[in-house]
CSV table of C-alpha atoms in Angstrom, one decimal:
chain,number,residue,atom,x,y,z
A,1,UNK,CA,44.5,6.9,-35.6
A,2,UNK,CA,44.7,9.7,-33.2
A,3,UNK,CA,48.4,10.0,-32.5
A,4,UNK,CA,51.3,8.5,-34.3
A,5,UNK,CA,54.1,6.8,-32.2
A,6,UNK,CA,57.5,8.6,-33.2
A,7,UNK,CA,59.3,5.4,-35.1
A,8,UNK,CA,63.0,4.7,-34.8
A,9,UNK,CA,63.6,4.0,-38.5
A,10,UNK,CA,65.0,6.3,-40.6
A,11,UNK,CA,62.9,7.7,-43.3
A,12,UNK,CA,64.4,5.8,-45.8
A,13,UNK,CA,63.9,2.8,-44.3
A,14,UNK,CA,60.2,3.8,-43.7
A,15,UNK,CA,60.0,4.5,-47.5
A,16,UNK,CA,61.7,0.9,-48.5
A,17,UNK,CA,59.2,-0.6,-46.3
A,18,UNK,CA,55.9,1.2,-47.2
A,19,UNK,CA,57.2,0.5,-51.0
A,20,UNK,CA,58.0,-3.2,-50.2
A,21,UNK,CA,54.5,-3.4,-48.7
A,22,UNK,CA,52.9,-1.8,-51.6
A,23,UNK,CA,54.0,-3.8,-53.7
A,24,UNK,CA,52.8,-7.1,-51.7
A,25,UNK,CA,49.4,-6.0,-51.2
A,26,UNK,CA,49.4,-4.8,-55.2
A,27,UNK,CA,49.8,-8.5,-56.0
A,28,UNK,CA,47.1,-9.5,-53.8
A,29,UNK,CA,44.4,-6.9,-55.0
A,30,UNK,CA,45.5,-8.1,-58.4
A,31,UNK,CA,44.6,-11.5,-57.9
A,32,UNK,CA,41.5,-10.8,-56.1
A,33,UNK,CA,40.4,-8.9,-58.7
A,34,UNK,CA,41.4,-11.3,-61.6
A,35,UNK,CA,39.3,-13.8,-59.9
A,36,UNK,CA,36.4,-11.4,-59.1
A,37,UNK,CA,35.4,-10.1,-62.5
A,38,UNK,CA,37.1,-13.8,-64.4
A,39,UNK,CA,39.7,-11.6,-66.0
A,40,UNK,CA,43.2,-10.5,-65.8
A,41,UNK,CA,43.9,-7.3,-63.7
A,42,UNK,CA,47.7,-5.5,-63.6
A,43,UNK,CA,48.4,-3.5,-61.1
A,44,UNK,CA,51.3,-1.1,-61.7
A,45,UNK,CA,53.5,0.6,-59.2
A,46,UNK,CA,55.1,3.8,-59.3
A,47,UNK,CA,57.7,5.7,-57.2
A,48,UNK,CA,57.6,9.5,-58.2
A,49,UNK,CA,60.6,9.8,-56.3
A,50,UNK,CA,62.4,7.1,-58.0
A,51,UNK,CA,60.9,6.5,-61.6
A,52,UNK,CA,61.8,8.5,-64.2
A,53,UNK,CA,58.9,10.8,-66.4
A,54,UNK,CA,59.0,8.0,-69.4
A,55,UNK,CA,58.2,5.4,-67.2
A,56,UNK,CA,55.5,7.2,-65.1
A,57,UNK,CA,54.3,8.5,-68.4
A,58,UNK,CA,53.7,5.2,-70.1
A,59,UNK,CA,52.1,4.1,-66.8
A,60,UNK,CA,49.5,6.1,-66.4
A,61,UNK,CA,48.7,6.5,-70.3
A,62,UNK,CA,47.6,3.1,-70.1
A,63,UNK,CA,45.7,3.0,-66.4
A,64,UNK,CA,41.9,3.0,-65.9
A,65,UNK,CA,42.6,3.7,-62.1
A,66,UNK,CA,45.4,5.7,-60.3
A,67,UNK,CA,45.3,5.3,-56.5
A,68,UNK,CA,47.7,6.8,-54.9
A,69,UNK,CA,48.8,5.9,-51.2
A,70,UNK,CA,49.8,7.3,-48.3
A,71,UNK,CA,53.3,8.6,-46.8
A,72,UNK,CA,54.7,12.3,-45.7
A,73,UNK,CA,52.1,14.3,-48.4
A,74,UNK,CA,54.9,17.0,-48.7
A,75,UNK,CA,57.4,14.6,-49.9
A,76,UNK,CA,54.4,12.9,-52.0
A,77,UNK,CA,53.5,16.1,-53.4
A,78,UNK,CA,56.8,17.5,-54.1
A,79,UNK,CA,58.0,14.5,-56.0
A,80,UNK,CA,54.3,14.2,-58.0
A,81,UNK,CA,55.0,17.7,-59.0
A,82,UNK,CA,58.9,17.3,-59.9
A,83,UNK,CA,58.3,14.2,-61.9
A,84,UNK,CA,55.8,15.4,-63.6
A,85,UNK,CA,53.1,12.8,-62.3
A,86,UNK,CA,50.9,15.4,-61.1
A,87,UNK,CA,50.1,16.8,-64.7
A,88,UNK,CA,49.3,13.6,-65.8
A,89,UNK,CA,46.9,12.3,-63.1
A,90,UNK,CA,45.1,15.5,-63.8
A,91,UNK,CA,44.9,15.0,-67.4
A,92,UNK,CA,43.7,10.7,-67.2
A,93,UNK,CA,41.0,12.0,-64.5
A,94,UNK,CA,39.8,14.8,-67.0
A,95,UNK,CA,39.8,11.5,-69.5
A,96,UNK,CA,37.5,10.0,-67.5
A,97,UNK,CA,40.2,7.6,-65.0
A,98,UNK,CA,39.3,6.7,-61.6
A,99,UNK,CA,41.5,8.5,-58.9
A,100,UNK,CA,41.4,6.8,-55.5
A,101,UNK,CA,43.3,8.8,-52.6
A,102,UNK,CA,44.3,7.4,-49.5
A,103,UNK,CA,45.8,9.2,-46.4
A,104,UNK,CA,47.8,12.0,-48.3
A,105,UNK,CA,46.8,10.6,-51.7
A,106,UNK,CA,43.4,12.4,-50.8
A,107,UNK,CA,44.8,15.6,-49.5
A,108,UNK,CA,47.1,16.3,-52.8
A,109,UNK,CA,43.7,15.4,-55.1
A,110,UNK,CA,42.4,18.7,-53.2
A,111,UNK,CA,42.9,22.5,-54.0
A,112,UNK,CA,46.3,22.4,-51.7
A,113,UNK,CA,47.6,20.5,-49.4
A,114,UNK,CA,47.2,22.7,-46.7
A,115,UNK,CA,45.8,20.8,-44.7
A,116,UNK,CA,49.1,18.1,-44.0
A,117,UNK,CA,50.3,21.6,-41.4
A,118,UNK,CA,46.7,21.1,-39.2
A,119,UNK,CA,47.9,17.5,-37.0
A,120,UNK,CA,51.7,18.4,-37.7
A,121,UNK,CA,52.2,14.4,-37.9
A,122,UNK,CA,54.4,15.3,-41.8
A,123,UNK,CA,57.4,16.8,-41.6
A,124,UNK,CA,57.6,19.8,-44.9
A,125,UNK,CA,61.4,20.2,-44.1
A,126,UNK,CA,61.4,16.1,-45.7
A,127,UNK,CA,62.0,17.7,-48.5
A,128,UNK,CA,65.4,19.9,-48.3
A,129,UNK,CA,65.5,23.4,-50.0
A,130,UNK,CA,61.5,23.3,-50.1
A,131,UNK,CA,59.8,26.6,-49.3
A,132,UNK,CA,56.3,26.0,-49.1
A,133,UNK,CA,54.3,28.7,-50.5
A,134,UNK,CA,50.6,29.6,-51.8
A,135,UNK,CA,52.0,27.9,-55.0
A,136,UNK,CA,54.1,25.4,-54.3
A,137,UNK,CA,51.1,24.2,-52.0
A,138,UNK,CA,48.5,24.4,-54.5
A,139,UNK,CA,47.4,20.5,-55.1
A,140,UNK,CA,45.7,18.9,-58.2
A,141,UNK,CA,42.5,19.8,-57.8
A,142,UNK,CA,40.5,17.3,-58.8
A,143,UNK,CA,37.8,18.6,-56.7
A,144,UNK,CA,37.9,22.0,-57.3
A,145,UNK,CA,36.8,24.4,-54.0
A,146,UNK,CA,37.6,21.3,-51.7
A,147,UNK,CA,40.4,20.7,-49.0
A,148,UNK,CA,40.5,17.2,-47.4
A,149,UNK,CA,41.4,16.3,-44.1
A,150,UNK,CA,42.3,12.4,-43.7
A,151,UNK,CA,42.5,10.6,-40.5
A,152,UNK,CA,39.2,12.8,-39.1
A,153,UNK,CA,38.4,11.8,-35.4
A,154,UNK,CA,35.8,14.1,-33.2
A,155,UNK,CA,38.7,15.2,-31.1
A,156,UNK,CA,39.9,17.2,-34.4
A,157,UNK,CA,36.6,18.9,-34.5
A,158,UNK,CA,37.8,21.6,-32.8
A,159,UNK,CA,41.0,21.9,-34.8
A,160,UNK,CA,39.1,21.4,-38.2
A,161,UNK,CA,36.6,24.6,-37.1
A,162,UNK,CA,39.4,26.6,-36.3
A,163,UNK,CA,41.3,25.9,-39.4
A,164,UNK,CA,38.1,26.4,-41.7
A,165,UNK,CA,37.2,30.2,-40.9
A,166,UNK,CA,40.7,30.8,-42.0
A,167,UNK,CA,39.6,29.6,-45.9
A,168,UNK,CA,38.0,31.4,-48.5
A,169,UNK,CA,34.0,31.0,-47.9
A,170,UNK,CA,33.7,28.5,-50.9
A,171,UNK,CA,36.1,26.0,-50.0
A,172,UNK,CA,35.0,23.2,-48.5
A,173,UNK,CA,37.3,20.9,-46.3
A,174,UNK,CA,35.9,16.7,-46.6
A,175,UNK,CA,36.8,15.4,-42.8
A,176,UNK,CA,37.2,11.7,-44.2
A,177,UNK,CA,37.1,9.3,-41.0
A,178,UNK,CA,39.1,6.1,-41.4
A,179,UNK,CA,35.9,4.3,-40.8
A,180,UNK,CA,35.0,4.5,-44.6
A,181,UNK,CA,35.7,6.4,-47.7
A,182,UNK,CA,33.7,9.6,-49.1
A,183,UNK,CA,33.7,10.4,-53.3
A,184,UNK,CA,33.6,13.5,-54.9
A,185,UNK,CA,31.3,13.4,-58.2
A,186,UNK,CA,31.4,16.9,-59.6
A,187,UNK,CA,30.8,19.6,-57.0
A,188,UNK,CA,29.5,17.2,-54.8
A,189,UNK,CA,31.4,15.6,-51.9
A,190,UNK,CA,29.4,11.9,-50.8
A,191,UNK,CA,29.3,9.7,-48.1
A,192,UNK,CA,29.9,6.1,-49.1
A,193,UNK,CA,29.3,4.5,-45.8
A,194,UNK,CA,27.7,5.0,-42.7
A,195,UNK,CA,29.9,7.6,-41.2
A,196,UNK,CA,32.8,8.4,-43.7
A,197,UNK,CA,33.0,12.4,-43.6
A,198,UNK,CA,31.9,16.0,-42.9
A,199,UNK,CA,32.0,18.1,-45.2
A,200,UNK,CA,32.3,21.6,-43.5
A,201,UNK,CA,31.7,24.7,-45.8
C-alpha cells in the first residue's frame, strides 16, 4: 500500500487483533504444511512484548524457521531487544535457521531500522521513555551493510534516493515491493520474483 488510513482503534486493540490474527493464520500454514510435506508441522507464536525470556528462549532453541511479522517496527524492535529475542534470532540464524521478515520483520533483520522514519506511517514515541539513537537503532543484522525498505512503490523512488546519499557508501538499502519477496544469501541481496526489489547501493 501507498498510504495507510489513520484507524480508530486503539493501539492495543490493534495489537490484540494483529495477535488474534496471527495466531489464526499460524494454524492454517500449519496444516497446509503438514499436508504438503505428509508430516506434522508446529508453528509457535511469540509475543516479545508479552512472553517472558524462558519462554521465548525455549521457543526459538527448538525452531528451524523464525518469521517474524509486521506491526509499529519501533515497538517490534524495542521489545525484541528488551526481551532478549533479538540475541537469540541472531544466534539460530548464525546456526543455520531460516529468518523470514515481513513488513518490519524485514527492516529490524537489517543494519538499523532507520528506515521505519522515511514514510513516517510508525510512530517511535509507541514506545514511552524511548530515545532513539545510533544505538538503540542499530538492528540485527543479519545482512550485514544492508537497510531494507518494505512496502517499496515507484512513488517512493524519490524518497528512497534522497534517503540513500545520506548512508555510508557501503550500505545498501533492499526496496522490497509487496509484489514478491527478495533473500539475502551472504552479501548478496536476490530477487525471488519478477519484480520484488531494488537494491540501491
Amino acid at each position: 500500500p501507498s498510504s495507510r488510513a489513520p484507524s480508530s482503534r486503539s493501539p492495543g486493540e490493534l495489537r490484540r487483533r494483529r495477535w488474534a490474527d496471527a495466531r489464526k493464520k499460524a494454524r492454517l500454514l500449519e496444516a497446509e504444511l503438514s499436508a504438503l510435506i505428509d508430516s506434522h508441522v508446529e508453528i509457535d507464536c511469540l509475543c516479545c512484548a508479552r512472553d517472558d525470556g524462558d519462554r521465548v528462549r525455549t521457543s526459538l532453541q527448538g525452531a528451524s524457521c523464525v518469521w517474524v511479522t509486521g506491526g509499529n517496527t519501533f515497538y517490534l524492535w524495542h521489545h525484541m531487544r528488551s526481551s532478549g529475542c533479538a540475541d537469540l534470532v541472531q544466534q539460530r540464524v548464525a546456526e543455520g535457521v531460516l529468518y523470514v521478515g515481513q513488513s518490519a520483520g524485514s527492516i529490524v533483520a537489517g543494519e538499523s531500522i532507520e528506515t521505519a522514519f522515511w514514510k513516517g506511517w510508525d510512530d517511535p514515541d509507541v514506545v514511552p521513555g524511548v530515545e532513539w539513537s545510533a544505538e538503540t537503532l542499530d538492528a540485527m543484522s543479519l545482512a550485514p551493510d544492508h537497510l531494507f525498505f518494505p512496502h517499496y512503490s515507484p512513488e517512493f523512488e524519490p524518497l528512497v534516493q534522497r534517503e540513500r546519499v545520506k548512508l555510508p557508501p557501503t550500505t545498501a538499502v533492499v526496496a522490497l515491493a509487496d509484489a514478491g519477496p527478495a533473500y539475502v544469501v551472504g552479501d548478496l541481496a536476490s530477487e525471488a520474483s519478477a519484480e520484488p526489489c531494488a537494491s540501491q547501493k
